[in-house]
Short mmCIF file of C-alpha atoms and ligand atoms in Angstrom, two decimals:
data_model
loop_
_atom_site.label_atom_id
_atom_site.label_comp_id
_atom_site.label_asym_id
_atom_site.label_seq_id
_atom_site.Cartn_x
_atom_site.Cartn_y
_atom_site.Cartn_z
CA UNK H 7 80.72 83.64 84.43
CA UNK H 8 79.96 86.56 84.22
CA UNK H 9 82.11 90.52 85.24
CA UNK H 10 80.30 91.96 87.47
CA UNK H 11 80.98 95.36 89.42
CA UNK H 12 79.82 96.54 92.71
CA UNK H 13 79.42 99.77 94.47
CA UNK H 14 79.69 100.18 97.90
CA UNK H 15 82.10 98.23 100.43
CA UNK H 16 80.77 98.21 103.78
CA UNK H 17 78.92 94.81 104.96
CA UNK H 18 76.04 94.19 102.41
CA UNK H 19 78.97 95.38 99.14
CA UNK H 20 81.37 93.44 100.82
CA UNK H 21 78.80 90.54 101.61
CA UNK H 22 77.77 91.22 97.94
CA UNK H 23 81.70 91.35 95.93
CA UNK H 24 82.13 87.73 98.20
CA UNK H 25 78.90 86.21 97.47
CA UNK H 26 79.20 86.37 93.63
CA UNK H 27 82.92 85.28 93.63
CA UNK H 28 82.55 81.37 95.98
CA UNK H 29 80.02 81.02 92.36
CA UNK H 30 82.46 81.71 90.58
CA UNK H 31 82.33 84.83 88.33
CA UNK H 32 84.81 87.55 88.20
CA UNK H 33 84.22 91.20 90.61
CA UNK H 34 84.69 95.03 91.24
CA UNK H 35 84.24 96.04 94.19
CA UNK H 36 84.07 99.75 94.17
CA UNK H 37 84.57 102.49 96.73
CA UNK H 38 84.65 106.72 96.83
CA UNK H 39 86.65 105.66 100.57
CA UNK H 40 88.14 102.40 101.26
CA UNK H 41 85.99 99.50 102.87
CA UNK H 42 83.20 99.44 106.11
CA UNK H 43 84.33 103.27 107.37
CA UNK H 44 80.37 104.07 106.70
CA UNK H 45 77.69 102.38 108.92
CA UNK H 46 78.75 99.59 109.13
CA UNK H 47 81.97 101.33 110.80
CA UNK H 48 80.41 101.98 113.88
CA UNK H 49 77.19 100.23 115.13
CA UNK H 50 76.96 98.26 118.11
CA UNK H 51 78.99 95.16 116.65
CA UNK H 52 75.91 92.65 116.21
CA UNK H 53 75.37 89.53 114.67
CA UNK H 54 72.14 88.76 115.70
CA UNK H 55 71.61 85.06 115.37
CA UNK H 56 67.88 84.97 116.99
CA UNK H 57 66.65 87.97 115.63
CA UNK H 58 63.11 88.70 114.45
CA UNK H 59 62.22 92.29 116.23
CA UNK H 60 62.13 94.22 112.25
CA UNK H 61 61.74 97.97 114.64
CA UNK H 62 58.30 98.76 113.94
CA UNK H 63 56.85 101.61 114.81
CA UNK H 64 54.65 101.69 117.48
CA UNK H 65 51.02 102.75 116.79
CA UNK H 66 50.30 103.79 120.26
CA UNK H 67 49.46 107.96 120.42
CA UNK H 68 50.74 107.26 123.91
CA UNK H 69 54.27 105.82 122.21
CA UNK H 70 53.28 108.26 119.28
CA UNK H 71 53.50 111.83 121.10
CA UNK H 72 55.81 111.13 123.38
CA UNK H 73 58.39 111.51 120.62
CA UNK H 74 56.42 113.85 118.95
CA UNK H 75 58.18 115.43 122.78
CA UNK H 76 60.83 114.53 122.42
CA UNK H 77 60.73 112.94 125.38
CA UNK H 78 61.91 109.62 124.82
CA UNK H 79 65.60 108.56 123.58
CA UNK H 80 64.78 105.97 121.44
CA UNK H 81 64.41 108.58 118.29
CA UNK H 82 65.21 112.13 117.82
CA UNK H 83 64.46 114.05 114.29
CA UNK H 84 64.51 116.88 112.94
CA UNK H 85 61.44 118.15 111.65
CA UNK H 86 62.35 119.29 108.07
CA UNK H 87 63.46 115.80 107.34
CA UNK H 88 60.80 114.58 109.15
CA UNK H 89 59.13 116.24 106.74
CA UNK H 90 60.75 115.28 104.06
CA UNK H 91 60.28 111.54 104.61
CA UNK H 92 56.79 111.92 105.42
CA UNK H 93 55.60 109.10 102.85
CA UNK H 94 58.10 107.11 103.57
CA UNK H 95 56.78 107.41 107.04
CA UNK H 96 53.18 107.12 106.83
CA UNK H 97 54.69 103.96 104.61
CA UNK H 98 56.04 102.36 107.55
CA UNK H 99 53.00 103.16 109.36
CA UNK H 100 51.00 100.80 107.91
CA UNK H 101 53.40 98.38 107.12
CA UNK H 102 53.34 97.91 110.74
CA UNK H 103 49.44 96.88 110.93
CA UNK H 104 49.63 93.52 112.97
CA UNK H 105 48.57 91.23 110.03
CA UNK H 106 51.33 92.41 107.80
CA UNK H 107 53.75 92.61 111.03
CA UNK H 108 53.65 89.25 111.61
CA UNK H 109 54.75 88.35 108.15
CA UNK H 110 56.98 91.15 107.97
CA UNK H 111 59.12 89.66 111.26
CA UNK H 112 58.46 85.79 109.83
CA UNK H 113 60.84 86.95 107.09
CA UNK H 114 63.26 89.28 109.33
CA UNK H 115 63.65 86.05 111.97
CA UNK H 116 64.47 83.90 109.29
CA UNK H 117 67.28 85.61 107.52
CA UNK H 118 68.54 86.81 110.88
CA UNK H 119 68.92 82.85 111.66
CA UNK H 120 70.75 82.91 108.20
CA UNK H 121 72.74 85.29 109.65
CA UNK H 122 75.85 83.36 112.35
CA UNK H 123 76.30 80.24 110.20
CA UNK H 124 76.66 82.81 107.14
CA UNK H 125 78.91 84.62 108.81
CA UNK H 126 81.00 82.34 110.62
CA UNK H 127 82.47 81.16 106.64
CA UNK H 128 83.62 83.86 106.51
CA UNK H 129 85.73 84.09 109.48
CA UNK H 130 87.04 80.67 109.37
CA UNK H 131 88.44 81.75 106.08
CA UNK H 132 89.47 85.26 106.36
CA UNK H 133 91.34 83.98 109.72
CA UNK H 134 88.55 86.91 112.15
CA UNK H 135 87.98 84.76 114.59
CA UNK H 136 89.67 87.15 117.32
CA UNK H 137 87.11 89.80 116.17
CA UNK H 138 84.97 87.15 117.45
CA UNK H 139 82.99 86.98 120.96
CA UNK H 140 79.83 84.46 120.85
CA UNK H 141 79.14 86.13 124.90
CA UNK H 142 75.25 86.98 123.88
CA UNK H 143 73.18 90.28 124.17
CA UNK H 144 70.93 91.35 127.34
CA UNK H 145 67.96 93.93 126.90
CA UNK H 146 67.76 94.84 130.51
CA UNK H 147 65.05 96.63 132.05
CA UNK H 148 64.52 97.83 135.64
CA UNK H 149 61.25 98.44 135.80
CA UNK H 150 59.46 95.15 137.43
CA UNK H 151 56.27 95.39 134.97
CA UNK H 152 58.28 96.60 131.56
CA UNK H 153 60.56 93.38 131.66
CA UNK H 154 57.91 91.07 133.17
CA UNK H 155 56.22 91.41 129.26
CA UNK H 156 59.72 91.87 127.64
CA UNK H 157 60.08 88.49 129.35
CA UNK H 158 56.27 87.96 128.23
CA UNK H 159 57.47 89.20 124.18
CA UNK H 160 60.41 87.06 123.76
CA UNK H 161 58.97 83.82 125.14
CA UNK H 162 56.64 84.19 122.79
CA UNK H 163 58.93 84.97 119.41
CA UNK H 164 60.51 81.86 121.60
CA UNK H 165 57.60 80.44 120.41
CA UNK H 166 57.71 81.51 117.08
CA UNK H 167 60.48 81.70 115.20
CA UNK H 168 62.00 78.74 117.32
CA UNK H 169 65.25 81.29 119.58
CA UNK H 170 66.60 80.58 122.37
CA UNK H 171 65.89 83.32 125.37
CA UNK H 172 67.14 82.98 129.01
CA UNK H 173 65.06 85.79 131.16
CA UNK H 174 67.41 86.20 134.93
CA UNK H 175 66.46 88.01 137.06
CA UNK H 176 69.31 91.19 138.11
CA UNK H 177 71.05 88.58 140.71
CA UNK H 178 71.45 87.13 138.05
CA UNK H 179 72.72 89.07 135.43
CA UNK H 180 75.50 91.33 137.90
CA UNK H 181 76.90 87.45 138.79
CA UNK H 182 77.29 86.89 134.88
CA UNK H 183 77.87 89.68 134.33
CA UNK H 184 79.72 91.62 137.42
CA UNK H 185 80.42 95.80 135.32
CA UNK H 186 77.14 95.88 136.45
CA UNK H 187 75.36 97.17 139.49
CA UNK H 188 72.32 96.34 141.17
CA UNK H 189 68.91 98.12 139.76
CA UNK H 190 68.34 95.82 136.58
CA UNK H 191 64.30 94.22 137.66
CA UNK H 192 65.31 91.43 135.17
CA UNK H 193 67.65 91.18 132.05
CA UNK H 194 66.26 89.09 128.56
CA UNK H 195 69.23 86.84 127.23
CA UNK H 196 70.12 86.25 123.89
CA UNK H 197 72.29 83.81 122.73
CA UNK H 198 72.92 83.86 119.77
CA UNK H 199 73.72 86.61 119.48
CA UNK H 200 78.26 87.53 118.44
CA UNK H 201 79.85 90.51 118.70
CA UNK H 202 82.17 91.88 117.11
CA UNK H 203 85.33 93.97 118.86
CA UNK H 204 85.67 95.74 115.79
CA UNK H 205 83.05 96.07 113.29
CA UNK H 206 85.09 98.31 110.52
CA UNK H 207 88.26 96.23 110.46
CA UNK H 208 85.59 93.14 110.04
CA UNK H 209 84.27 94.75 106.90
CA UNK H 210 88.45 95.14 106.57
CA UNK H 211 88.74 91.70 107.12
CA UNK H 212 86.49 90.39 104.87
CA UNK H 213 87.57 92.76 102.07
CA UNK H 214 90.57 91.38 102.16
CA UNK H 215 89.92 87.93 102.21
CA UNK H 216 87.98 89.00 98.71
CA UNK H 217 91.48 90.61 96.41
CA UNK H 218 92.84 88.07 98.42
CA UNK H 219 90.92 84.98 96.20
CA UNK H 220 91.97 87.85 92.88
CA UNK H 221 88.57 90.51 93.39
CA UNK H 222 88.99 93.69 91.77
CA UNK H 223 88.94 96.83 94.28
CA UNK H 224 88.97 100.32 92.86
CA UNK H 225 87.55 103.78 93.68
CA UNK H 226 85.70 105.57 93.36
CA UNK H 227 82.94 107.55 93.03
CA UNK H 228 79.41 105.28 92.02
CA UNK H 229 77.38 108.90 90.78
CA UNK H 230 79.34 107.88 87.98
CA UNK H 231 77.36 104.77 86.96
CA UNK H 232 75.83 104.87 83.36
CA UNK H 233 74.37 102.97 80.01
CA UNK H 234 76.93 101.58 77.85
CA UNK H 235 76.04 99.31 74.77
CA UNK H 236 74.30 96.32 76.49
CA UNK H 237 76.26 96.85 80.59
CA UNK H 238 77.28 99.43 82.67
CA UNK H 239 80.43 101.36 82.83
CA UNK H 240 81.56 103.88 85.98
CA UNK H 241 85.26 106.23 86.90
CA UNK H 242 87.34 104.96 88.88
CA UNK H 243 91.09 105.85 89.60
CA UNK H 244 91.95 103.19 87.72
CA UNK H 245 89.95 104.63 84.73
CA UNK H 246 86.37 103.71 83.28
CA UNK H 247 85.55 100.14 83.93
CA UNK H 248 82.74 98.40 82.39
CA UNK H 249 80.93 95.20 83.49
CA UNK H 250 77.61 93.31 82.31
CA UNK H 251 76.02 93.44 85.85
CA UNK H 252 76.45 96.50 88.65
CA UNK H 253 74.76 96.41 92.37
CA UNK H 254 74.09 99.03 93.98
CA UNK H 255 75.16 97.98 96.79
CA UNK H 256 75.57 101.27 98.71
CA UNK H 257 73.99 101.74 101.85
CA UNK H 258 71.58 105.07 102.17
CA UNK H 259 73.31 106.37 99.49
CA UNK H 260 71.24 103.85 97.13
CA UNK H 261 68.11 106.17 96.75
CA UNK H 262 70.23 109.07 95.36
CA UNK H 263 72.15 106.82 93.01
CA UNK H 264 68.18 104.59 91.77
CA UNK H 265 67.46 108.29 91.38
CA UNK H 266 68.70 109.17 88.48
CA UNK H 267 67.71 106.28 86.55
CA UNK H 268 64.14 106.78 87.34
CA UNK H 269 63.46 105.20 90.98
CA UNK H 270 62.40 106.90 93.57
CA UNK H 271 63.14 104.70 96.27
CA UNK H 272 60.96 105.26 100.03
CA UNK H 273 64.06 104.72 102.04
CA UNK H 274 64.57 106.33 106.00
CA UNK H 275 67.62 107.45 106.99
CA UNK H 276 67.76 106.89 110.22
CA UNK H 277 71.54 108.08 111.75
CA UNK H 278 72.92 106.25 115.00
CA UNK H 279 75.61 107.71 117.95
CA UNK H 280 78.18 105.72 119.09
CA UNK H 281 81.48 107.05 121.70
CA UNK H 282 83.82 105.18 123.83
CA UNK H 283 84.60 104.70 126.84
CA UNK H 284 87.68 104.02 128.88
CA UNK H 285 85.22 102.00 131.66
CA UNK H 286 86.73 100.12 133.91
CA UNK H 287 85.49 96.96 134.27
CA UNK H 288 84.53 95.21 130.55
CA UNK H 289 81.51 93.05 129.59
CA UNK H 290 82.05 89.76 128.15
CA UNK H 291 77.60 90.36 126.69
CA UNK H 292 76.38 93.39 125.17
CA UNK H 293 73.86 94.99 126.94
CA UNK H 294 71.23 96.87 125.92
CA UNK H 295 69.50 99.07 128.04
CA UNK H 296 65.07 98.69 127.00
CA UNK H 297 64.78 102.23 129.43
CA UNK H 298 67.95 104.39 128.00
CA UNK H 299 67.57 103.41 124.39
CA UNK H 300 70.86 102.19 124.60
CA UNK H 301 73.25 99.10 123.51
CA UNK H 302 76.38 98.95 125.32
CA UNK H 303 80.02 96.55 123.94
CA UNK H 304 82.82 95.77 125.43
CA UNK H 305 84.85 95.82 122.56
CA UNK H 306 89.33 96.97 121.31
CA UNK H 307 88.66 99.94 121.16
CA UNK H 308 87.05 100.57 125.10
CA UNK H 309 83.09 100.23 125.59
CA UNK H 310 81.35 101.90 123.16
CA UNK H 311 77.61 103.13 123.26
CA UNK H 312 75.88 103.04 120.65
CA UNK H 313 72.45 105.21 120.26
CA UNK H 314 68.83 104.92 118.80
CA UNK H 315 67.25 106.28 116.13
CA UNK H 316 67.96 109.99 114.79
CA UNK H 317 65.46 110.56 111.65
CA UNK H 318 67.57 113.54 110.09
CA UNK H 319 69.17 115.05 106.67
CA UNK H 320 72.57 113.13 105.93
CA UNK H 321 74.50 116.65 105.61
CA UNK H 322 73.14 117.44 109.15
CA UNK H 323 75.85 118.12 112.13
CA UNK H 324 76.20 116.15 114.51
CA UNK H 325 73.92 115.86 117.59
CA UNK H 326 75.11 114.33 120.54
CA UNK H 327 71.43 114.62 122.86
CA UNK H 328 70.98 110.21 122.25
CA UNK H 329 74.57 109.80 123.98
CA UNK H 330 73.96 112.38 126.54
CA UNK H 331 71.75 111.57 127.51
CA UNK H 332 72.26 108.03 127.62
CA UNK H 333 75.17 107.71 129.63
CA UNK H 334 73.53 109.58 132.37
CA UNK H 335 71.11 106.91 131.90
CA UNK H 336 73.84 104.12 132.66
CA UNK H 337 75.35 105.47 134.73
CA UNK H 338 73.65 103.88 137.45
CA UNK H 339 74.04 100.29 135.96
CA UNK H 340 77.45 101.02 135.10
CA UNK H 341 80.79 103.03 135.30
CA UNK H 342 81.67 103.97 132.07
CA UNK H 343 85.05 106.09 133.76
CA UNK H 344 86.48 108.35 131.24
CA UNK H 345 85.25 109.50 127.74
CA UNK H 346 87.99 109.00 124.73
CA UNK H 347 88.66 111.96 122.75
CA UNK H 348 87.98 111.19 118.93
CA UNK H 349 85.52 113.04 116.16
CA UNK H 350 81.62 112.47 116.93
CA UNK H 351 81.47 109.48 115.03
CA UNK H 352 78.40 108.80 112.88
CA UNK H 353 76.31 106.90 110.25
CA UNK H 354 73.10 106.34 108.41
CA UNK H 355 71.11 102.92 108.91
CA UNK H 356 69.00 102.23 105.87
CA UNK H 357 65.42 101.31 107.22
CA UNK H 358 63.25 100.86 104.92
CA UNK H 359 59.03 101.23 105.01
CA UNK H 360 58.39 98.06 105.02
CA UNK H 361 61.40 96.62 107.44
CA UNK H 362 62.95 94.81 104.54
CA UNK H 363 65.57 94.96 102.29
CA UNK H 364 65.56 94.90 98.89
CA UNK H 365 67.72 92.35 97.05
CA UNK H 366 67.03 91.69 93.40
CA UNK H 367 67.89 92.95 89.89
CA UNK H 368 65.93 97.04 89.87
CA UNK H 369 62.92 96.16 86.82
CA UNK H 370 63.25 98.91 84.63
CA UNK H 371 67.13 98.35 83.97
CA UNK H 372 68.92 95.73 82.21
CA UNK H 373 72.21 93.90 84.47
CA UNK H 374 70.73 96.77 87.26
CA UNK H 375 70.43 95.00 91.10
CA UNK H 376 69.74 96.22 93.47
CA UNK H 377 71.72 95.33 97.38
CA UNK H 378 70.52 98.20 99.65
CA UNK H 379 68.12 99.01 103.16
CA UNK H 380 68.94 96.41 105.90
CA UNK H 381 67.99 98.65 108.37
CA UNK H 382 69.26 97.97 112.22
CA UNK H 383 71.17 95.28 110.75
CA UNK H 384 73.15 95.14 107.94
CA UNK H 385 75.95 94.53 109.57
CA UNK H 386 74.47 91.09 111.13
CA UNK H 387 72.54 90.49 107.38
CA UNK H 388 74.90 91.06 105.16
CA UNK H 389 76.72 87.60 103.80
CA UNK H 390 73.28 85.89 104.84
CA UNK H 391 71.20 88.44 102.41
CA UNK H 392 74.20 88.02 99.96
CA UNK H 393 73.55 84.75 99.79
CA UNK H 394 69.93 85.39 98.75
CA UNK H 395 71.34 87.80 96.67
CA UNK H 396 73.04 85.45 94.23
CA UNK H 397 70.20 83.27 94.74
CA UNK H 398 68.13 86.28 92.77
CA UNK H 399 70.61 86.82 90.27
CA UNK H 400 70.38 82.48 88.96
CA UNK H 401 67.27 83.07 89.13
CA UNK H 402 65.99 80.70 92.53
CA UNK H 403 62.60 81.57 93.95
CA UNK H 404 61.23 81.37 97.48
CA UNK H 405 59.11 82.85 99.50
CA UNK H 406 61.55 85.18 100.68
CA UNK H 407 62.85 86.26 97.41
CA UNK H 408 60.01 87.82 95.93
CA UNK H 409 59.07 89.09 99.90
CA UNK H 410 62.82 91.22 99.39
CA UNK H 411 62.48 91.00 95.75
CA UNK H 412 62.41 95.09 93.87
CA UNK H 413 60.11 94.77 91.08
CA UNK H 414 57.48 92.91 93.18
CA UNK H 415 57.41 96.10 96.24
CA UNK H 416 56.47 99.22 95.74
CA UNK H 417 60.16 100.56 96.48
CA UNK H 418 60.69 100.69 93.04
CA UNK H 419 57.86 100.82 91.24
CA UNK H 420 56.39 97.46 91.76
CA UNK H 421 52.77 97.15 93.32
C1 FAD I 11 74.99 102.87 115.71
C2 FAD I 11 74.32 101.93 114.38
C3 FAD I 11 73.98 100.99 115.68
C4 FAD I 11 73.74 99.91 114.83
N1 FAD I 11 74.45 98.53 115.09
C5 FAD I 11 74.23 97.86 114.76
C6 FAD I 11 74.42 96.62 114.94
O1 FAD I 11 74.58 95.87 116.17
N2 FAD I 11 73.49 95.41 113.84
C7 FAD I 11 73.39 95.39 112.90
O2 FAD I 11 73.85 94.40 112.36
N3 FAD I 11 73.68 96.94 112.71
C8 FAD I 11 73.61 97.28 113.51
N4 FAD I 11 73.03 98.79 112.53
C9 FAD I 11 72.91 98.78 111.14
C10 FAD I 11 74.88 98.61 110.14
O3 FAD I 11 75.31 98.81 110.90
C11 FAD I 11 73.43 99.06 108.63
O4 FAD I 11 72.85 98.58 108.71
C12 FAD I 11 75.29 98.50 107.83
O5 FAD I 11 75.97 98.86 107.77
C13 FAD I 11 74.42 98.97 106.19
O6 FAD I 11 76.17 98.31 105.89
P1 FAD I 11 75.61 99.28 103.90
O7 FAD I 11 76.68 97.86 103.69
O8 FAD I 11 74.77 99.16 103.41
O9 FAD I 11 75.85 100.71 104.27
P2 FAD I 11 77.74 100.84 104.22
O10 FAD I 11 78.35 100.29 105.32
O11 FAD I 11 76.72 102.87 104.97
O12 FAD I 11 78.31 100.67 103.28
C14 FAD I 11 77.65 101.99 102.69
C15 FAD I 11 78.85 102.24 100.69
O13 FAD I 11 78.73 103.16 99.87
C16 FAD I 11 79.05 103.48 99.74
N5 FAD I 11 79.46 104.95 98.99
C17 FAD I 11 78.17 105.25 99.46
N6 FAD I 11 78.30 106.67 97.99
C18 FAD I 11 79.20 106.50 97.29
C19 FAD I 11 79.81 106.96 96.13
N7 FAD I 11 79.08 108.06 95.28
N8 FAD I 11 80.90 106.38 95.65
C20 FAD I 11 81.53 105.06 95.92
N9 FAD I 11 81.07 104.73 97.00
C21 FAD I 11 79.98 105.24 97.41
C22 FAD I 11 80.78 104.97 101.39
O14 FAD I 11 82.21 105.27 101.16
C23 FAD I 11 80.23 103.56 101.39
O15 FAD I 11 81.33 102.32 102.03
C24 FAD I 11 73.86 99.56 113.11
C25 FAD I 11 73.72 101.37 112.63
C26 FAD I 11 74.16 102.27 113.92
C27 FAD I 11 74.66 103.06 112.74
#
């Protein structure tokens, strides 16, 4: 049994702490805030057991030009931030070559497939079934040609990865989801996507399970991390905490901490926003509006509209352009109702240029471990990724582990 310190209590850190605990280790989980208040709080709530799309960058000139000219709602950017992220974005572009993408998609799909079973274990143990709807997500298109192309891509992923999408027309969608108006040309239903009615509460429920099982919680600033003898030390409200192993699970803040130890992590910071609406009718499944790059999910805090990616600095002030365009775009689809007044939330997806998370041992420091970079699907992948992390911790080897191993990748000084 080892003494473990997990830094960061988002979905990834909390899942990591639980996985260590399940395998008999003594764990302290530290965050500067309460659990699940950053990216893991405000996401679209999907636990996507059937995702094989690692969010590649389109490589065709037309789409890239449309991004550049700000014509699309899936990506907005601030040019200074893009220039700062340029080396990581260039690597991202190169990893999206079709021959490389196939391998990334395979690993991505495998991690997604494992995610629902890994969540189910925790949901049952923590008694959080009331926060989960197993009703799937619809990807919708208004243009028949785009709907057709989306259906073809979905059927290909069904064949390649053993997924089971269902292709339906707009009339069937309205029959299944009466809140959706006519006008949709076609939809792909992903039945193995589960929805959380309150993503932050799910993380907090998992954190409560960790504490009920005897795990220690500490409030503190991870940036005080230092080497101490053969182990690691960090300051907390209760004084310094020391452990043999430390896991960096700080989401988008992980590169900054690792920089201090000489690791240059080329992360892409993909900010996203949400807004809530007092919609007169809710949705059972979630709607991914491909034309307007927003996701609609009914939650305990009303209808949540979540946006695509804004490439901006972490400290940039909020910019509601993507929400505003999204609201306008979905107005033909669903009656959103009045917007709930609340401070503008945003969170940052920690996205790696090769689209896969960083899971395993830091190559040049004994007892320093990495678990971050889950990008668009960290809420989904937390518990399954934590199981893989523990496999790596125990020295196991597999194709997936070598693909996500920090030491073997450019990200932390590997090849
Ligand atoms: C709009 C939006 C929609 C999304 N939709 C989905 C979805 O539907 N499904 C899905 O699977 N994923 C989704 N994601 C992505 C998902 O939310 C993230 O991948 C995931 O939450 C990342 O989890 P994390 O634990 O790595 O990071 P975070 O949840 O950001 O946690 C990092 C933790 O580190 C702590 N921390 C940072 N610095 C310090 C410090 N110095 N000291 C102490 N603690 C510190 C923070 O307080 C925080 O608790 C979405 C993201 C966004 C923004």
